[in-house]
mmCIF file of C-alpha atoms in Angstrom:
data_model
loop_
_atom_site.group_PDB
_atom_site.id
_atom_site.type_symbol
_atom_site.label_atom_id
_atom_site.label_comp_id
_atom_site.label_asym_id
_atom_site.label_seq_id
_atom_site.Cartn_x
_atom_site.Cartn_y
_atom_site.Cartn_z
ATOM 1 C CA MET L 338 105.668 149.715 71.701
ATOM 2 C CA LYS L 339 107.373 146.430 70.654
ATOM 3 C CA TYR L 340 106.424 144.963 74.081
ATOM 4 C CA ARG L 341 102.710 145.585 73.490
ATOM 5 C CA THR L 342 102.874 144.163 69.990
ATOM 6 C CA GLY L 343 104.611 141.022 71.323
ATOM 7 C CA ILE L 344 101.886 140.537 73.978
ATOM 8 C CA ARG L 345 99.164 141.004 71.371
ATOM 9 C CA MET L 346 100.798 138.460 69.052
ATOM 10 C CA LEU L 347 101.206 135.996 71.961
ATOM 11 C CA THR L 348 97.564 136.463 72.914
ATOM 12 C CA LEU L 349 96.392 135.889 69.352
ATOM 13 C CA VAL L 350 98.540 132.742 69.050
ATOM 14 C CA MET L 351 97.209 131.371 72.334
ATOM 15 C CA LEU L 352 93.634 132.109 71.270
ATOM 16 C CA ALA L 353 94.136 130.383 67.964
ATOM 17 C CA VAL L 354 95.631 127.298 69.671
ATOM 18 C CA MET L 355 92.719 127.190 72.094
ATOM 19 C CA LEU L 356 90.141 127.395 69.302
ATOM 20 C CA LEU L 357 91.877 125.016 66.974
ATOM 21 C CA CYS L 358 93.197 122.410 69.439
ATOM 22 C CA PRO L 359 90.742 122.024 72.338
ATOM 23 C CA ALA L 360 91.604 118.318 72.742
ATOM 24 C CA GLN L 361 95.293 119.101 73.242
ATOM 25 C CA ILE L 362 94.493 121.700 75.881
ATOM 26 C CA LEU L 363 92.347 119.243 77.746
ATOM 27 C CA ALA L 364 95.102 116.617 77.490
ATOM 28 C CA ALA L 365 97.650 119.125 78.824
ATOM 29 C CA GLU L 366 95.559 119.575 81.950
ATOM 30 C CA GLY L 367 95.733 115.826 82.544
ATOM 31 C CA ILE L 368 93.166 113.350 83.635
ATOM 32 C CA SER L 369 91.713 113.904 87.071
ATOM 33 C CA GLY L 370 90.820 111.022 89.283
ATOM 34 C CA VAL L 371 87.416 110.421 90.880
ATOM 35 C CA LYS L 372 86.354 113.252 93.236
ATOM 36 C CA THR L 373 86.412 112.457 96.923
ATOM 37 C CA ASP L 374 85.766 114.077 100.273
ATOM 38 C CA LEU L 375 88.819 112.405 101.740
ATOM 39 C CA THR L 376 91.560 114.702 102.872
ATOM 40 C CA ASN L 377 94.753 114.875 100.802
ATOM 41 C CA GLY L 378 97.067 112.032 101.726
ATOM 42 C CA GLU L 379 97.904 108.386 101.319
ATOM 43 C CA TYR L 380 95.443 105.495 101.738
ATOM 44 C CA SER L 381 95.142 101.849 100.736
ATOM 45 C CA ILE L 382 92.570 100.426 98.324
ATOM 46 C CA GLN L 383 91.828 96.912 97.045
ATOM 47 C CA VAL L 384 92.265 96.474 93.344
ATOM 48 C CA ASP L 385 91.564 93.531 90.990
ATOM 49 C CA LEU L 386 93.322 93.105 87.631
ATOM 50 C CA GLU L 387 91.789 91.171 84.746
ATOM 51 C CA GLY L 388 93.023 90.526 81.220
ATOM 52 C CA GLY L 389 96.212 89.607 79.494
ATOM 53 C CA SER L 390 97.634 86.088 79.872
ATOM 54 C CA GLY L 391 96.939 85.955 83.617
ATOM 55 C CA LYS L 392 100.658 85.806 84.461
ATOM 56 C CA ALA L 393 100.938 89.460 85.490
ATOM 57 C CA SER L 394 99.403 91.014 88.586
ATOM 58 C CA VAL L 395 99.349 94.275 90.534
ATOM 59 C CA SER L 396 99.862 94.592 94.266
ATOM 60 C CA SER L 397 96.658 94.693 96.224
ATOM 61 C CA PRO L 398 95.852 96.481 98.333
ATOM 62 C CA THR L 399 97.647 99.288 96.562
ATOM 63 C CA LEU L 400 98.639 102.773 97.555
ATOM 64 C CA MET L 401 95.893 105.327 96.845
ATOM 65 C CA LEU L 402 96.796 109.005 96.737
ATOM 66 C CA VAL L 403 94.317 111.810 97.259
ATOM 67 C CA LYS L 404 95.483 115.088 95.795
ATOM 68 C CA ASP L 405 93.250 118.170 95.519
ATOM 69 C CA GLY L 406 90.214 116.046 96.230
ATOM 70 C CA ARG L 407 90.955 113.502 93.440
ATOM 71 C CA MET L 408 91.941 109.815 93.656
ATOM 72 C CA TYR L 409 95.019 108.288 92.132
ATOM 73 C CA ALA L 410 96.571 104.835 92.427
ATOM 74 C CA GLU L 411 100.225 103.894 92.582
ATOM 75 C CA LEU L 412 100.153 100.529 90.848
ATOM 76 C CA GLN L 413 103.071 98.104 91.264
ATOM 77 C CA TRP L 414 103.199 95.321 88.747
ATOM 78 C CA SER L 415 104.628 91.866 89.339
ATOM 79 C CA SER L 416 107.035 92.434 86.411
ATOM 80 C CA SER L 417 109.680 94.959 85.450
ATOM 81 C CA ASN L 418 108.730 94.639 81.772
ATOM 82 C CA TYR L 419 105.977 97.294 81.546
ATOM 83 C CA ASP L 420 107.214 100.582 80.107
ATOM 84 C CA TYR L 421 103.953 102.569 79.910
ATOM 85 C CA MET L 422 100.249 102.443 80.614
ATOM 86 C CA ILE L 423 97.418 104.257 78.881
ATOM 87 C CA VAL L 424 94.408 105.338 80.944
ATOM 88 C CA ASP L 425 91.536 107.096 79.296
ATOM 89 C CA GLY L 426 93.772 107.994 76.352
ATOM 90 C CA GLU L 427 96.633 109.426 78.434
ATOM 91 C CA LYS L 428 100.034 107.766 78.525
ATOM 92 C CA PHE L 429 101.815 107.232 81.903
ATOM 93 C CA LEU L 430 105.443 106.155 81.982
ATOM 94 C CA ASN L 431 107.119 103.614 84.332
ATOM 95 C CA GLU L 432 108.338 105.384 87.473
ATOM 96 C CA SER L 433 110.486 102.602 88.881
ATOM 97 C CA GLU L 434 114.259 102.159 88.710
ATOM 98 C CA GLU L 435 115.821 99.931 86.128
ATOM 99 C CA GLY L 436 115.337 96.226 86.935
ATOM 100 C CA ARG L 437 112.656 96.809 89.551
ATOM 101 C CA ASN L 438 108.929 96.005 89.173
ATOM 102 C CA SER L 439 107.126 98.525 87.055
ATOM 103 C CA VAL L 440 105.226 101.267 88.966
ATOM 104 C CA PHE L 441 102.707 103.765 87.629
ATOM 105 C CA THR L 442 100.712 106.470 89.278
ATOM 106 C CA VAL L 443 97.415 106.708 87.404
ATOM 107 C CA PRO L 444 94.069 108.381 88.044
ATOM 108 C CA ILE L 445 91.288 106.209 89.397
ATOM 109 C CA THR L 446 88.517 107.065 86.911
ATOM 110 C CA VAL L 447 85.813 104.832 88.382
ATOM 111 C CA LEU L 448 85.064 102.946 91.642
ATOM 112 C CA ASP L 449 83.405 99.553 91.978
ATOM 113 C CA ASP L 450 83.333 99.074 88.211
ATOM 114 C CA LYS L 451 85.829 97.984 85.581
ATOM 115 C CA MET L 452 88.319 100.601 84.472
ATOM 116 C CA GLU L 453 89.867 99.813 81.091
ATOM 117 C CA VAL L 454 93.603 100.394 80.736
ATOM 118 C CA ILE L 455 96.359 99.414 78.324
ATOM 119 C CA ALA L 456 99.810 98.331 79.492
ATOM 120 C CA ASP L 457 102.719 97.981 77.113
ATOM 121 C CA THR L 458 105.095 95.049 77.889
ATOM 122 C CA LEU L 459 108.494 94.228 76.527
ATOM 123 C CA ALA L 460 108.456 90.674 77.934
ATOM 124 C CA MET L 461 107.760 89.040 74.598
ATOM 125 C CA GLY L 462 110.799 90.479 72.796
ATOM 126 C CA ALA L 463 108.875 93.151 70.930
ATOM 127 C CA PRO L 464 106.589 95.719 72.618
ATOM 128 C CA HIS L 465 102.966 94.570 72.935
ATOM 129 C CA GLU L 466 100.048 96.679 74.223
ATOM 130 C CA ILE L 467 97.768 94.505 76.374
ATOM 131 C CA ASN L 468 94.221 95.381 77.415
ATOM 132 C CA TYR L 469 93.469 95.039 81.126
ATOM 133 C CA THR L 470 90.684 96.108 83.428
ATOM 134 C CA LEU L 471 91.251 97.347 86.981
ATOM 135 C CA THR L 472 88.488 97.381 89.592
ATOM 136 C CA PHE L 473 89.006 99.629 92.617
ATOM 137 C CA TYR L 474 86.722 98.875 95.609
ATOM 138 C CA GLU L 475 85.431 101.937 97.475
ATOM 139 C CA ASP L 476 84.473 99.919 100.597
ATOM 140 C CA SER L 477 88.066 98.800 100.946
ATOM 141 C CA ILE L 478 89.610 102.268 101.316
ATOM 142 C CA GLY L 479 91.619 102.326 104.489
ATOM 143 C CA SER L 480 94.743 103.670 106.108
ATOM 144 C CA LYS L 481 98.105 103.369 104.406
ATOM 145 C CA GLY L 482 99.131 101.120 107.343
ATOM 146 C CA GLN L 483 97.067 98.301 105.767
ATOM 147 C CA LEU L 484 99.511 97.940 102.895
ATOM 148 C CA PRO L 485 101.820 94.865 103.129
ATOM 149 C CA GLN L 486 104.826 97.169 102.679
ATOM 150 C CA GLU L 487 103.849 99.176 105.699
ATOM 151 C CA ALA L 488 103.252 96.051 107.829
ATOM 152 C CA ALA L 489 106.738 94.806 106.887
ATOM 153 C CA LYS L 490 108.205 98.141 108.006
ATOM 154 C CA ARG L 491 106.473 97.745 111.360
ATOM 155 C CA VAL L 492 107.794 94.201 111.727
ATOM 156 C CA VAL L 493 111.332 95.400 110.978
ATOM 157 C CA ALA L 494 110.975 98.253 113.459
ATOM 158 C CA VAL L 495 109.743 95.899 116.250
ATOM 159 C CA ALA L 496 112.515 93.453 115.460
ATOM 160 C CA LEU L 497 115.101 96.206 115.758
ATOM 161 C CA ILE L 498 113.674 97.324 119.080
ATOM 162 C CA ILE L 499 113.795 93.781 120.386
ATOM 163 C CA ILE L 500 117.367 93.256 119.210
ATOM 164 C CA VAL L 501 118.601 96.543 120.618
ATOM 165 C CA GLY L 502 116.635 96.067 123.847
ATOM 166 C CA GLY L 503 117.937 92.500 124.168
ATOM 167 C CA GLY L 504 121.528 93.739 123.617
ATOM 168 C CA ILE L 505 121.185 96.355 126.302
ATOM 169 C CA LEU L 506 119.638 93.858 128.699
ATOM 170 C CA ASN L 507 122.406 91.342 127.943
ATOM 171 C CA TYR L 508 125.037 94.023 128.629
ATOM 172 C CA PHE L 509 123.630 94.842 132.074
ATOM 173 C CA VAL L 510 123.086 91.153 132.995
ATOM 174 C CA ASN L 511 126.652 90.306 132.023
ATOM 175 C CA LYS L 512 127.972 93.396 133.832
ATOM 176 C CA ARG L 513 126.084 92.403 137.006
ATOM 177 C CA ASN L 514 127.395 88.792 136.821
ATOM 178 C CA ARG L 515 130.976 90.027 136.565
ATOM 179 C CA CYS L 516 130.679 92.010 139.840
#
């Protein structure tokens, strides 16, 4: 009997919260990015940043994530001083390690148009929220391999293959010369 009463009370509390706090329930679900037909995975996308003093920038192209048919961007700033971003009223915290450039995964709410965001910086001694706009270009969506970080990984891999291959070749040439 106590079990049923507890469930009824819980149901009534949940109903009251839903009726009295619809904005909080929507916020708890989170912001969804733009809908897309792309399969879930990682892509690249060109992004432009405007606003602030002009000293800060974000990496472009940047990593675009598609999850459950929605678009998100992993933005890497040129500074380690950003501690949070606000996108469409939702706060996103810095995901990077201490001392590394700030990184945020945020929903892409619009393509080919300015998306207003706020980024909080600690660079000026005291925290300051700065208004920026981001523009993500739909025509630029491509493979993750187009990202500079991915190209650097390929260069390192090729260099390692050349070094190892050269070492093996050198071993056999020297061995042959000794005989």
